[in-house]
PDB file of C-alpha atoms in Angstrom:
ATOM      1  CA  ASP W  21     -31.226-102.667   9.222  1.00 80.00           C
ATOM      2  CA  LYS W  22     -31.340-104.068   5.752  1.00 89.00           C
ATOM      3  CA  VAL W  23     -30.275-107.475   6.797  1.00 93.00           C
ATOM      4  CA  TRP W  24     -32.328-108.046   9.674  1.00 94.00           C
ATOM      5  CA  GLU W  25     -35.515-106.819   7.636  1.00 92.00           C
ATOM      6  CA  GLU W  26     -34.514-109.144   4.360  1.00 92.00           C
ATOM      7  CA  TRP W  27     -35.084-112.074   7.659  1.00 94.00           C
ATOM      8  CA  GLY W  28     -39.000-110.497   8.279  1.00 91.00           C
ATOM      9  CA  CYS W  29     -37.716-108.412  11.204  1.00 92.00           C
ATOM     10  CA  THR W  30     -40.053-105.266  11.399  1.00 81.00           C
ATOM     11  CA  LEU W  31     -39.463-102.626  14.131  1.00 76.00           C
ATOM     12  CA  PRO W  32     -40.305-102.230  17.071  1.00 88.00           C
ATOM     13  CA  LYS W  33     -38.748-105.627  17.648  1.00 94.00           C
ATOM     14  CA  LEU W  34     -35.902-105.972  19.475  1.00 96.00           C
ATOM     15  CA  LYS W  35     -33.147-107.907  17.298  1.00 97.00           C
ATOM     16  CA  VAL W  36     -31.255-110.250  19.192  1.00 97.00           C
ATOM     17  CA  LEU W  37     -27.861-111.807  17.782  1.00 97.00           C
ATOM     18  CA  TRP W  38     -26.891-114.981  19.471  1.00 97.00           C
ATOM     19  CA  THR W  39     -23.232-115.980  18.635  1.00 96.00           C
ATOM     20  CA  PRO W  40     -22.311-119.454  21.049  1.00 95.00           C
ATOM     21  CA  ARG W  41     -18.790-120.667  20.790  1.00 94.00           C
ATOM     22  CA  TRP W  42     -17.915-123.229  18.522  1.00 92.00           C
ATOM     23  CA  THR W  43     -16.153-125.774  21.249  1.00 92.00           C
ATOM     24  CA  THR W  44     -17.462-126.879  24.331  1.00 92.00           C
ATOM     25  CA  ASP W  45     -14.041-126.954  25.747  1.00 91.00           C
ATOM     26  CA  GLU W  46     -14.124-125.411  28.858  1.00 89.00           C
ATOM     27  CA  LYS W  47     -10.422-124.966  28.535  1.00 88.00           C
ATOM     28  CA  LEU W  48     -10.647-122.903  24.817  1.00 87.00           C
ATOM     29  CA  GLY W  49     -13.661-121.112  26.831  1.00 89.00           C
ATOM     30  CA  GLY W  50     -16.626-122.899  26.715  1.00 91.00           C
ATOM     31  CA  SER W  51     -20.287-123.103  24.773  1.00 93.00           C
ATOM     32  CA  HIS W  52     -23.469-122.594  26.174  1.00 95.00           C
ATOM     33  CA  PHE W  53     -25.040-123.557  23.177  1.00 96.00           C
ATOM     34  CA  PHE W  54     -26.560-126.827  24.790  1.00 96.00           C
ATOM     35  CA  GLN W  55     -27.244-125.211  27.424  1.00 95.00           C
ATOM     36  CA  TYR W  56     -29.801-122.842  25.790  1.00 96.00           C
ATOM     37  CA  ASN W  57     -30.581-123.154  22.236  1.00 95.00           C
ATOM     38  CA  GLN W  58     -33.888-124.547  22.942  1.00 93.00           C
ATOM     39  CA  LYS W  59     -34.933-122.058  26.049  1.00 95.00           C
ATOM     40  CA  ILE W  60     -33.786-119.307  23.417  1.00 91.00           C
ATOM     41  CA  CYS W  61     -35.565-120.569  20.619  1.00 89.00           C
ATOM     42  CA  GLN W  62     -38.771-121.315  22.687  1.00 93.00           C
ATOM     43  CA  PHE W  63     -37.936-117.986  23.521  1.00 95.00           C
ATOM     44  CA  ALA W  64     -38.555-116.245  20.581  1.00 92.00           C
ATOM     45  CA  ILE W  65     -41.546-118.256  19.534  1.00 90.00           C
ATOM     46  CA  LYS W  66     -43.665-117.376  22.485  1.00 94.00           C
ATOM     47  CA  ASN W  67     -42.595-113.353  22.846  1.00 95.00           C
ATOM     48  CA  ASN W  68     -43.712-111.661  19.374  1.00 93.00           C
ATOM     49  CA  GLU W  69     -41.838-108.765  20.325  1.00 95.00           C
ATOM     50  CA  PHE W  70     -38.622-109.897  19.836  1.00 96.00           C
ATOM     51  CA  PHE W  71     -36.037-111.234  17.399  1.00 96.00           C
ATOM     52  CA  LEU W  72     -33.533-113.827  17.017  1.00 97.00           C
ATOM     53  CA  ALA W  73     -30.736-114.450  14.927  1.00 97.00           C
ATOM     54  CA  VAL W  74     -28.272-117.236  15.429  1.00 97.00           C
ATOM     55  CA  ARG W  75     -24.522-117.207  14.513  1.00 96.00           C
ATOM     56  CA  PRO W  76     -22.964-120.256  15.274  1.00 93.00           C
ATOM     57  CA  HIS W  77     -19.304-119.751  14.856  1.00 89.00           C
ATOM     58  CA  PRO W  78     -18.083-121.445  11.419  1.00 88.00           C
ATOM     59  CA  LEU W  79     -16.931-124.437  12.551  1.00 89.00           C
ATOM     60  CA  ALA W  80     -19.495-125.060  15.632  1.00 94.00           C
ATOM     61  CA  PHE W  81     -21.996-127.745  13.748  1.00 96.00           C
ATOM     62  CA  ALA W  82     -19.198-129.851  12.171  1.00 95.00           C
ATOM     63  CA  ASN W  83     -17.223-129.953  16.007  1.00 95.00           C
ATOM     64  CA  TYR W  84     -20.239-130.245  17.866  1.00 96.00           C
ATOM     65  CA  ILE W  85     -21.043-133.563  15.258  1.00 97.00           C
ATOM     66  CA  ARG W  86     -16.901-134.202  15.757  1.00 95.00           C
ATOM     67  CA  GLU W  87     -16.887-134.827  19.516  1.00 95.00           C
ATOM     68  CA  GLY W  88     -20.507-136.509  19.388  1.00 96.00           C
ATOM     69  CA  LEU W  89     -22.535-134.076  20.744  1.00 96.00           C
ATOM     70  CA  MET W  90     -24.982-134.156  18.126  1.00 97.00           C
ATOM     71  CA  THR W  91     -25.638-136.124  14.332  1.00 97.00           C
ATOM     72  CA  GLU W  92     -25.739-134.392  11.623  1.00 97.00           C
ATOM     73  CA  LYS W  93     -29.896-134.668  11.645  1.00 97.00           C
ATOM     74  CA  GLU W  94     -29.952-133.316  15.036  1.00 97.00           C
ATOM     75  CA  VAL W  95     -28.386-130.108  13.031  1.00 97.00           C
ATOM     76  CA  GLU W  96     -30.847-130.090  10.701  1.00 97.00           C
ATOM     77  CA  ILE W  97     -33.576-130.189  12.707  1.00 96.00           C
ATOM     78  CA  PHE W  98     -32.441-127.218  14.599  1.00 96.00           C
ATOM     79  CA  LYS W  99     -32.353-125.322  11.590  1.00 96.00           C
ATOM     80  CA  ASP W 100     -35.534-126.245  10.511  1.00 95.00           C
ATOM     81  CA  GLU W 101     -36.796-125.418  13.594  1.00 94.00           C
ATOM     82  CA  LEU W 102     -35.283-121.695  13.298  1.00 94.00           C
ATOM     83  CA  LYS W 103     -36.776-121.759   9.604  1.00 94.00           C
ATOM     84  CA  ALA W 104     -39.986-122.606  10.517  1.00 94.00           C
ATOM     85  CA  ASN W 105     -40.713-119.682  13.524  1.00 93.00           C
ATOM     86  CA  PRO W 106     -41.101-116.834  11.689  1.00 93.00           C
ATOM     87  CA  ASN W 107     -39.154-114.961  14.691  1.00 94.00           C
ATOM     88  CA  THR W 108     -35.954-117.001  14.254  1.00 96.00           C
ATOM     89  CA  VAL W 109     -33.247-116.858  11.539  1.00 97.00           C
ATOM     90  CA  LEU W 110     -30.011-118.801  11.315  1.00 97.00           C
ATOM     91  CA  ASP W 111     -27.369-116.531  10.267  1.00 96.00           C
ATOM     92  CA  ASN W 112     -24.659-118.350   8.081  1.00 91.00           C
ATOM     93  CA  ARG W 113     -24.179-115.325   6.032  1.00 90.00           C
ATOM     94  CA  LYS W 114     -20.255-115.037   5.546  1.00 88.00           C
ATOM     95  CA  GLU W 115     -20.007-111.154   6.137  1.00 89.00           C
ATOM     96  CA  TYR W 116     -21.418-109.683   9.146  1.00 89.00           C
ATOM     97  CA  ILE W 117     -20.206-106.481   9.839  1.00 90.00           C
ATOM     98  CA  ASP W 118     -24.421-105.868   8.397  1.00 90.00           C
ATOM     99  CA  THR W 119     -25.990-107.812  11.082  1.00 93.00           C
ATOM    100  CA  PHE W 120     -23.851-106.253  14.136  1.00 92.00           C
ATOM    101  CA  TRP W 121     -24.801-102.607  13.365  1.00 92.00           C
ATOM    102  CA  GLY W 122     -28.100-104.295  13.013  1.00 94.00           C
ATOM    103  CA  THR W 123     -28.344-106.102  15.995  1.00 96.00           C
ATOM    104  CA  ASP W 124     -30.203-104.457  19.276  1.00 97.00           C
ATOM    105  CA  VAL W 125     -28.478-106.829  21.927  1.00 98.00           C
ATOM    106  CA  LEU W 126     -25.519-109.674  21.860  1.00 98.00           C
ATOM    107  CA  ILE W 127     -25.940-113.093  23.905  1.00 98.00           C
ATOM    108  CA  THR W 128     -22.540-114.361  23.321  1.00 96.00           C
ATOM    109  CA  ASP W 129     -19.853-116.935  24.710  1.00 94.00           C
ATOM    110  CA  ILE W 130     -16.116-115.576  24.900  1.00 92.00           C
ATOM    111  CA  SER W 131     -14.943-114.827  21.420  1.00 88.00           C
ATOM    112  CA  SER W 132     -13.240-111.925  19.627  1.00 86.00           C
ATOM    113  CA  MET W 133     -17.127-111.419  18.974  1.00 88.00           C
ATOM    114  CA  LEU W 134     -17.526-109.762  22.554  1.00 91.00           C
ATOM    115  CA  LEU W 135     -14.646-107.743  21.347  1.00 89.00           C
ATOM    116  CA  GLU W 136     -15.750-106.175  17.996  1.00 90.00           C
ATOM    117  CA  PHE W 137     -19.596-106.012  18.915  1.00 94.00           C
ATOM    118  CA  PHE W 138     -17.915-104.244  21.926  1.00 94.00           C
ATOM    119  CA  VAL W 139     -17.491-100.712  20.173  1.00 92.00           C
ATOM    120  CA  THR W 140     -20.981-100.460  18.539  1.00 93.00           C
ATOM    121  CA  GLY W 141     -22.238 -99.258  22.463  1.00 95.00           C
ATOM    122  CA  LYS W 142     -24.802-101.892  22.181  1.00 97.00           C
ATOM    123  CA  PRO W 143     -25.558-104.514  25.093  1.00 98.00           C
ATOM    124  CA  ILE W 144     -23.881-107.732  25.497  1.00 98.00           C
ATOM    125  CA  ILE W 145     -24.767-110.555  27.381  1.00 98.00           C
ATOM    126  CA  PHE W 146     -22.348-112.540  28.248  1.00 97.00           C
ATOM    127  CA  CYS W 147     -22.445-116.138  29.159  1.00 96.00           C
ATOM    128  CA  GLY W 148     -19.163-115.887  30.911  1.00 92.00           C
ATOM    129  CA  THR W 149     -16.019-119.156  31.138  1.00 92.00           C
ATOM    130  CA  ASN W 150     -13.771-120.037  33.250  1.00 88.00           C
ATOM    131  CA  ILE W 151     -10.616-119.160  31.650  1.00 89.00           C
ATOM    132  CA  LYS W 152      -8.786-116.393  32.310  1.00 89.00           C
ATOM    133  CA  LEU W 153      -9.166-113.285  30.445  1.00 89.00           C
ATOM    134  CA  ASN W 154      -6.262-110.935  29.747  1.00 88.00           C
ATOM    135  CA  ALA W 155      -6.434-107.138  30.661  1.00 89.00           C
ATOM    136  CA  LEU W 156      -8.512-105.729  27.628  1.00 89.00           C
ATOM    137  CA  TYR W 157     -11.471-108.126  28.071  1.00 90.00           C
ATOM    138  CA  SER W 158     -11.348-108.212  32.038  1.00 92.00           C
ATOM    139  CA  GLU W 159     -12.339-104.261  31.457  1.00 93.00           C
ATOM    140  CA  ILE W 160     -14.469-104.403  28.848  1.00 94.00           C
ATOM    141  CA  VAL W 161     -16.462-107.988  30.350  1.00 95.00           C
ATOM    142  CA  VAL W 162     -17.796-105.191  33.490  1.00 95.00           C
ATOM    143  CA  ALA W 163     -19.995-103.219  30.881  1.00 97.00           C
ATOM    144  CA  THR W 164     -21.943-106.387  30.207  1.00 98.00           C
ATOM    145  CA  TYR W 165     -24.350-108.416  31.350  1.00 98.00           C
ATOM    146  CA  ARG W 166     -22.730-111.378  32.927  1.00 97.00           C
ATOM    147  CA  CYS W 167     -25.802-114.120  32.894  1.00 97.00           C
ATOM    148  CA  GLU W 168     -25.347-117.485  34.479  1.00 94.00           C
ATOM    149  CA  THR W 169     -28.670-118.512  33.681  1.00 96.00           C
ATOM    150  CA  TRP W 170     -31.778-118.344  31.624  1.00 96.00           C
ATOM    151  CA  ASP W 171     -33.690-116.796  34.141  1.00 96.00           C
ATOM    152  CA  GLU W 172     -31.050-114.118  34.114  1.00 97.00           C
ATOM    153  CA  ILE W 173     -30.842-113.477  30.307  1.00 97.00           C
ATOM    154  CA  GLU W 174     -34.886-113.222  29.690  1.00 97.00           C
ATOM    155  CA  THR W 175     -34.709-110.620  33.074  1.00 97.00           C
ATOM    156  CA  VAL W 176     -32.463-108.365  30.926  1.00 98.00           C
ATOM    157  CA  LEU W 177     -33.729-109.209  27.490  1.00 98.00           C
ATOM    158  CA  ARG W 178     -37.291-108.025  28.647  1.00 97.00           C
ATOM    159  CA  LYS W 179     -35.642-105.022  30.798  1.00 98.00           C
ATOM    160  CA  LEU W 180     -33.795-104.043  27.439  1.00 98.00           C
ATOM    161  CA  GLN W 181     -36.296-103.594  25.221  1.00 96.00           C
ATOM    162  CA  ARG W 182     -38.303-101.819  27.957  1.00 96.00           C
ATOM    163  CA  GLY W 183     -35.604 -99.671  27.184  1.00 96.00           C
ATOM    164  CA  GLU W 184     -33.531 -99.901  30.781  1.00 97.00           C
ATOM    165  CA  ASP W 185     -29.680-100.375  30.057  1.00 98.00           C
ATOM    166  CA  LYS W 186     -28.360 -99.349  33.171  1.00 97.00           C
ATOM    167  CA  LEU W 187     -24.467-100.472  31.589  1.00 98.00           C
ATOM    168  CA  LYS W 188     -24.756 -98.006  28.896  1.00 97.00           C
ATOM    169  CA  GLU W 189     -22.748 -94.875  30.091  1.00 97.00           C
ATOM    170  CA  LYS W 190     -20.005 -97.877  31.745  1.00 96.00           C
ATOM    171  CA  ARG W 191     -19.564 -99.004  28.112  1.00 96.00           C
ATOM    172  CA  GLN W 192     -19.740 -95.774  26.287  1.00 94.00           C
ATOM    173  CA  TYR W 193     -16.416 -94.381  28.723  1.00 94.00           C
ATOM    174  CA  LEU W 194     -14.606 -97.697  28.262  1.00 94.00           C
ATOM    175  CA  ILE W 195     -14.891 -97.411  24.269  1.00 92.00           C
ATOM    176  CA  LYS W 196     -13.152 -94.023  24.749  1.00 90.00           C
ATOM    177  CA  LYS W 197     -10.855 -95.509  27.001  1.00 89.00           C
ATOM    178  CA  LEU W 198     -10.091 -98.072  25.409  1.00 87.00           C
ATOM    179  CA  PHE W 199     -10.374 -97.765  22.080  1.00 81.00           C
ATOM    180  CA  GLY W 200     -10.757 -93.732  21.487  1.00 75.00           C
ATOM    181  CA  GLU W 201      -6.945 -93.735  20.252  1.00 64.00           C
ATOM    182  CA  LEU W 202      -7.688 -95.723  16.432  1.00 56.00           C
ATOM    183  CA  GLU W 203      -4.207 -96.619  15.207  1.00 58.00           C
ATOM    184  CA  TYR W 204      -4.429 -98.791  18.507  1.00 61.00           C
ATOM    185  CA  THR W 205      -8.311-100.219  17.813  1.00 65.00           C
ATOM    186  CA  SER W 206      -7.398-102.171  14.711  1.00 72.00           C
ATOM    187  CA  HIS W 207      -4.337-103.455  16.127  1.00 74.00           C
ATOM    188  CA  ARG W 208      -5.965-104.470  19.401  1.00 72.00           C
ATOM    189  CA  ILE W 209      -9.430-106.407  18.007  1.00 76.00           C
ATOM    190  CA  VAL W 210      -6.895-108.063  14.797  1.00 82.00           C
ATOM    191  CA  GLU W 211      -4.519-109.887  18.066  1.00 80.00           C
ATOM    192  CA  GLU W 212      -7.941-110.771  19.578  1.00 77.00           C
ATOM    193  CA  ILE W 213      -9.221-112.619  16.427  1.00 80.00           C
ATOM    194  CA  VAL W 214      -5.991-114.248  16.233  1.00 83.00           C
ATOM    195  CA  ILE W 215      -5.742-115.937  19.455  1.00 79.00           C
ATOM    196  CA  ASP W 216      -9.330-116.819  19.017  1.00 74.00           C
ATOM    197  CA  TYR W 217      -8.965-118.434  15.529  1.00 73.00           C
ATOM    198  CA  SER W 218      -5.180-119.868  16.632  1.00 77.00           C
ATOM    199  CA  GLN W 219      -7.684-122.263  18.933  1.00 67.00           C
ATOM    200  CA  ALA W 220      -9.694-123.754  16.110  1.00 58.00           C
TER     201      ALA W 220
END
């Protein structure tokens, strides 16, 4: 939890990590950044029992600007909003493993991050995608909280904050089933990372 403590997060806050995808192109998985960026920040401002770290893909803001979805000024305003709120932070650290292990719940779009975080055994709120999932993703997604709206995300967050995690046993079962053979674990994860970054 050292990284989170450096950000100012102290117990018993629920530590939430949001990793929006770098592109809104639905053929490449899509991103829910513009659907949730204001709502998720307002939620963290109004609910002191949560702490939110936003970690967009490294290409996200540059791509949003290039596609005309945000201006450089709007990106800076968004970053300033995160800095101004004691319950939010922009995670732009090069390494992310420490962030992962300190996280209580991940909110994410489709990406290799979903696979990597899944093996921590912690809950995932999956925002969904229109692309066809491969066999590995398809199995994992059934053990995530699939949410189509912000209201659904907020409901799940509040339940998790109360300790209600109905998918915990299913995640533990799938981790053992899919990643129990350690000689194959890194191979599968690397394959998914290569696929994800080759689309960048």
